[in-house]
Amino acid sequence: GQNIDQPTEMTATEGAIVQINCTYQTSGFNGLFWYQQHAGEAPTFLSYNVLDGLEEKGRFSSFLSRSKGYSYLLLKELQMKDSASYLCAVLDSNYQLIWGAGTKLIIKP
Amino acid sequence: DVKVTQSSRYLVKRTGEKVFLECVQDMDHENMFWYRQDPGLGLRLIYFSYDVKMKEKGDIPEGYSVSREKKERFSLILESASTNQTSMYLCASSPGVDNSPLHFGNGTRLTVT
């Protein structure tokens, strides 16, 4: 079957760095997405990786290793507004999105 | 900015009622999707549509149907609501390119009593 694993919850301190991991086993691979979802709001797109390596976008970076079936989202200089759930999703060989259950990130002052 | 609007944020319905959830997008996107989101589970795809009057079953279509009469509007119908359909329902749209990110509405929290 197809599976995406991410930690259920993580806690970090304001100003610090946090890495949210995502491992996947899917039927084929056509890219991996990260979305941010604040409580009670819509998920919003953060990043897309299809080739191995690191993609940097301001305070947020996303890394992909296709051979390991692994990605991470790196958040630097954490702010209180980064408290949210982070969803990992993989586009399989049929271009269908397979979603992880999300990681709830709690930022403490 | 793409806007995806869901008609209701909160709905409370009784078991057996017919329920309509409406979704409208304003960016002429070809693709529209209905997901449900439950605690501890990833988003699960109910139905999707790649064009007007076209629909495809997702992973959990049982108990649901959809309608897409106009490009901008995608409706989810619960023919006879049941308590196990209590959930957050998210509508999304994307342009007709396979790896385009989805644009989501704010969701409808449906409670069936």
Short mmCIF file of C-alpha atoms in Angstrom, two decimals:
data_model
loop_
_atom_site.label_atom_id
_atom_site.label_comp_id
_atom_site.label_asym_id
_atom_site.label_seq_id
_atom_site.Cartn_x
_atom_site.Cartn_y
_atom_site.Cartn_z
CA GLY A 1 0.00 0.00 0.00
CA GLN A 2 0.95 3.64 -0.17
CA ASN A 3 2.11 5.33 3.01
CA ILE A 4 3.34 8.70 4.20
CA ASP A 5 4.79 9.01 7.72
CA GLN A 6 5.34 12.21 9.65
CA PRO A 7 5.60 12.86 13.39
CA THR A 8 2.26 13.70 14.98
CA GLU A 9 3.47 16.64 17.03
CA MET A 10 6.65 18.63 17.62
CA THR A 11 7.51 21.45 19.99
CA ALA A 12 10.15 24.11 19.41
CA THR A 13 11.22 27.45 20.85
CA GLU A 14 10.76 30.85 19.26
CA GLY A 15 13.90 31.85 17.37
CA ALA A 16 15.16 28.28 17.04
CA ILE A 17 15.31 25.87 14.08
CA VAL A 18 13.08 22.84 13.62
CA GLN A 19 13.15 20.01 11.09
CA ILE A 20 9.95 18.14 10.23
CA ASN A 21 10.57 14.79 8.57
CA CYS A 22 8.43 12.93 6.06
CA THR A 23 9.07 9.42 4.77
CA TYR A 24 7.05 7.88 1.99
CA GLN A 25 6.37 4.61 0.21
CA THR A 26 4.29 5.18 -2.90
CA SER A 27 3.57 3.70 -6.29
CA GLY A 28 5.89 5.89 -8.28
CA PHE A 29 6.89 9.47 -7.58
CA ASN A 30 6.14 12.70 -9.40
CA GLY A 31 6.98 15.18 -6.69
CA LEU A 32 6.46 16.04 -3.04
CA PHE A 33 4.56 18.97 -1.58
CA TRP A 34 4.59 20.67 1.79
CA TYR A 35 1.55 22.64 2.97
CA GLN A 36 0.97 24.73 6.08
CA GLN A 37 -2.39 24.68 7.83
CA HIS A 38 -3.23 27.00 10.70
CA ALA A 39 -5.98 25.80 13.01
CA GLY A 40 -9.40 26.31 11.42
CA GLU A 41 -7.94 27.54 8.16
CA ALA A 42 -7.21 26.21 4.67
CA PRO A 43 -3.94 24.45 3.88
CA THR A 44 -1.60 26.74 1.95
CA PHE A 45 1.19 25.67 -0.38
CA LEU A 46 4.75 25.98 0.92
CA SER A 47 7.03 24.02 -1.41
CA TYR A 48 7.37 21.44 -4.17
CA ASN A 49 10.36 19.15 -4.70
CA VAL A 50 10.79 16.74 -7.57
CA LEU A 51 14.59 16.52 -7.80
CA ASP A 52 16.98 15.58 -5.02
CA GLY A 53 18.39 18.37 -2.96
CA LEU A 54 17.50 21.42 -0.98
CA GLU A 55 15.08 24.16 -2.05
CA GLU A 56 15.28 27.34 -0.01
CA LYS A 57 12.51 29.91 0.29
CA GLY A 58 13.26 32.53 2.91
CA ARG A 59 13.05 31.02 6.39
CA PHE A 60 11.68 27.75 5.01
CA SER A 61 13.66 25.07 3.16
CA SER A 62 12.61 21.67 1.87
CA PHE A 63 14.87 18.73 1.15
CA LEU A 64 14.26 15.60 -0.91
CA SER A 65 16.07 12.28 -1.27
CA ARG A 66 14.19 10.09 -3.74
CA SER A 67 16.45 7.07 -3.18
CA LYS A 68 15.63 7.14 0.55
CA GLY A 69 11.96 8.06 0.17
CA TYR A 70 12.58 10.97 2.51
CA SER A 71 11.95 14.66 2.77
CA TYR A 72 12.20 17.28 5.45
CA LEU A 73 10.93 20.79 5.97
CA LEU A 74 13.34 23.07 7.78
CA LEU A 75 12.03 26.17 9.52
CA LYS A 76 14.56 28.73 10.73
CA GLU A 77 14.20 31.69 13.11
CA LEU A 78 10.92 30.34 14.34
CA GLN A 79 8.12 32.80 15.02
CA MET A 80 4.95 32.29 17.03
CA LYS A 81 2.94 32.51 13.80
CA ASP A 82 4.69 29.33 12.58
CA SER A 83 2.53 27.36 15.04
CA ALA A 84 0.49 25.26 12.62
CA SER A 85 0.16 21.81 11.13
CA TYR A 86 2.52 20.90 8.30
CA LEU A 87 1.25 18.45 5.72
CA CYS A 88 3.45 16.33 3.48
CA ALA A 89 1.93 14.98 0.24
CA VAL A 90 3.41 12.86 -2.57
CA LEU A 91 2.25 12.80 -6.18
CA ASP A 92 2.27 9.14 -7.24
CA SER A 93 2.72 7.59 -10.68
CA ASN A 94 -0.93 8.34 -11.56
CA TYR A 95 -0.52 11.96 -10.45
CA GLN A 96 -2.74 11.31 -7.45
CA LEU A 97 -1.80 13.02 -4.19
CA ILE A 98 -1.11 10.81 -1.19
CA TRP A 99 -1.27 12.77 2.07
CA GLY A 100 0.44 12.33 5.40
CA ALA A 101 -1.60 12.94 8.57
CA GLY A 102 0.29 16.15 9.27
CA THR A 103 2.66 17.35 11.98
CA LYS A 104 1.35 19.80 14.55
CA LEU A 105 4.13 22.25 15.40
CA ILE A 106 3.88 24.08 18.71
CA ILE A 107 6.12 27.10 19.21
CA LYS A 108 6.88 28.20 22.77
CA PRO A 109 8.19 31.65 23.73
CA ASP B 1 -4.70 35.51 -5.64
CA VAL B 2 -6.85 32.44 -6.25
CA LYS B 3 -9.91 32.39 -4.13
CA VAL B 4 -11.78 29.19 -3.33
CA THR B 5 -14.99 29.85 -1.45
CA GLN B 6 -17.03 27.29 0.41
CA SER B 7 -20.56 28.35 1.11
CA SER B 8 -20.71 27.39 4.79
CA ARG B 9 -18.09 27.24 7.57
CA TYR B 10 -20.31 25.22 9.91
CA LEU B 11 -23.30 22.99 9.24
CA VAL B 12 -25.38 20.83 11.54
CA LYS B 13 -27.66 18.28 9.90
CA ARG B 14 -29.76 15.36 11.03
CA THR B 15 -29.22 11.74 10.04
CA GLY B 16 -30.95 10.98 6.76
CA GLU B 17 -31.02 14.56 5.49
CA LYS B 18 -29.73 15.44 2.03
CA VAL B 19 -26.81 17.84 2.35
CA PHE B 20 -25.28 20.14 -0.27
CA LEU B 21 -21.80 21.60 0.11
CA GLU B 22 -20.96 24.26 -2.43
CA CYS B 23 -17.56 25.38 -3.66
CA VAL B 24 -16.70 28.18 -6.08
CA GLN B 25 -13.29 29.17 -7.46
CA ASP B 26 -12.53 32.37 -9.30
CA MET B 27 -9.37 31.55 -11.30
CA ASP B 28 -10.75 29.48 -14.18
CA HIS B 29 -9.06 26.32 -12.88
CA GLU B 30 -9.80 23.09 -14.70
CA ASN B 31 -9.39 20.78 -11.71
CA MET B 32 -11.54 20.72 -8.60
CA PHE B 33 -11.44 18.35 -5.64
CA TRP B 34 -13.40 17.43 -2.54
CA TYR B 35 -11.52 16.06 0.48
CA ARG B 36 -12.47 15.21 4.01
CA GLN B 37 -10.08 15.82 6.89
CA ASP B 38 -10.31 13.83 10.12
CA PRO B 39 -7.98 13.94 13.14
CA GLY B 40 -5.02 11.60 12.83
CA LEU B 41 -5.68 10.87 9.16
CA GLY B 42 -4.32 12.43 6.01
CA LEU B 43 -6.64 14.23 3.64
CA ARG B 44 -8.84 11.70 1.90
CA LEU B 45 -10.09 12.34 -1.62
CA ILE B 46 -13.83 11.90 -2.12
CA TYR B 47 -14.34 13.02 -5.72
CA PHE B 48 -12.55 15.15 -8.27
CA SER B 49 -13.30 16.75 -11.60
CA TYR B 50 -11.03 17.72 -14.49
CA ASP B 51 -13.68 19.48 -16.56
CA VAL B 52 -17.26 20.62 -16.61
CA LYS B 53 -19.76 17.75 -16.28
CA MET B 54 -16.89 15.36 -15.65
CA LYS B 55 -16.33 13.55 -12.33
CA GLU B 56 -14.07 10.83 -11.04
CA LYS B 57 -14.29 8.81 -7.82
CA GLY B 58 -11.56 9.30 -5.30
CA ASP B 59 -10.59 6.99 -2.47
CA ILE B 60 -13.80 7.24 -0.41
CA PRO B 61 -16.77 8.06 -2.70
CA GLU B 62 -19.34 5.90 -0.93
CA GLY B 63 -22.26 7.93 0.38
CA TYR B 64 -21.33 10.98 -1.68
CA SER B 65 -22.02 12.36 -5.14
CA VAL B 66 -20.87 15.50 -6.94
CA SER B 67 -22.02 17.92 -9.58
CA ARG B 68 -20.03 20.21 -11.84
CA GLU B 69 -22.40 22.07 -14.16
CA LYS B 70 -20.18 25.15 -14.46
CA LYS B 71 -16.40 25.36 -14.50
CA GLU B 72 -16.19 27.50 -11.39
CA ARG B 73 -18.57 25.48 -9.19
CA PHE B 74 -18.17 22.00 -7.72
CA SER B 75 -20.85 20.70 -5.38
CA LEU B 76 -20.63 17.79 -2.96
CA ILE B 77 -23.87 16.01 -2.11
CA LEU B 78 -24.52 13.70 0.80
CA GLU B 79 -27.60 11.82 -0.35
CA SER B 80 -28.56 10.64 3.14
CA ALA B 81 -26.29 12.01 5.85
CA SER B 82 -24.96 9.64 8.46
CA THR B 83 -23.09 10.28 11.70
CA ASN B 84 -19.86 8.83 10.24
CA GLN B 85 -19.89 11.68 7.73
CA THR B 86 -19.28 14.18 10.52
CA SER B 87 -16.02 15.76 9.39
CA MET B 88 -14.21 18.76 7.96
CA TYR B 89 -14.78 19.00 4.22
CA LEU B 90 -12.21 20.82 2.10
CA CYS B 91 -12.66 21.91 -1.49
CA ALA B 92 -9.60 22.61 -3.65
CA SER B 93 -8.80 23.68 -7.19
CA SER B 94 -5.76 23.68 -9.45
CA PRO B 95 -4.92 24.55 -13.04
CA GLY B 96 -4.77 21.73 -15.58
CA VAL B 97 -1.12 20.86 -14.96
CA ASP B 98 -0.41 17.66 -13.05
CA ASN B 99 2.10 19.00 -10.54
CA SER B 100 0.34 22.28 -9.80
CA PRO B 101 -0.24 23.02 -6.12
CA LEU B 102 -3.78 22.93 -4.82
CA HIS B 103 -5.63 26.03 -3.65
CA PHE B 104 -7.98 25.20 -0.78
CA GLY B 105 -11.13 26.72 0.58
CA ASN B 106 -11.46 27.36 4.32
CA GLY B 107 -13.47 24.22 4.84
CA THR B 108 -16.94 23.27 6.01
CA ARG B 109 -17.22 21.59 9.38
CA LEU B 110 -20.23 19.30 9.10
CA THR B 111 -21.83 17.70 12.12
CA VAL B 112 -24.46 15.01 11.57
CA THR B 113 -26.58 14.25 14.63
#
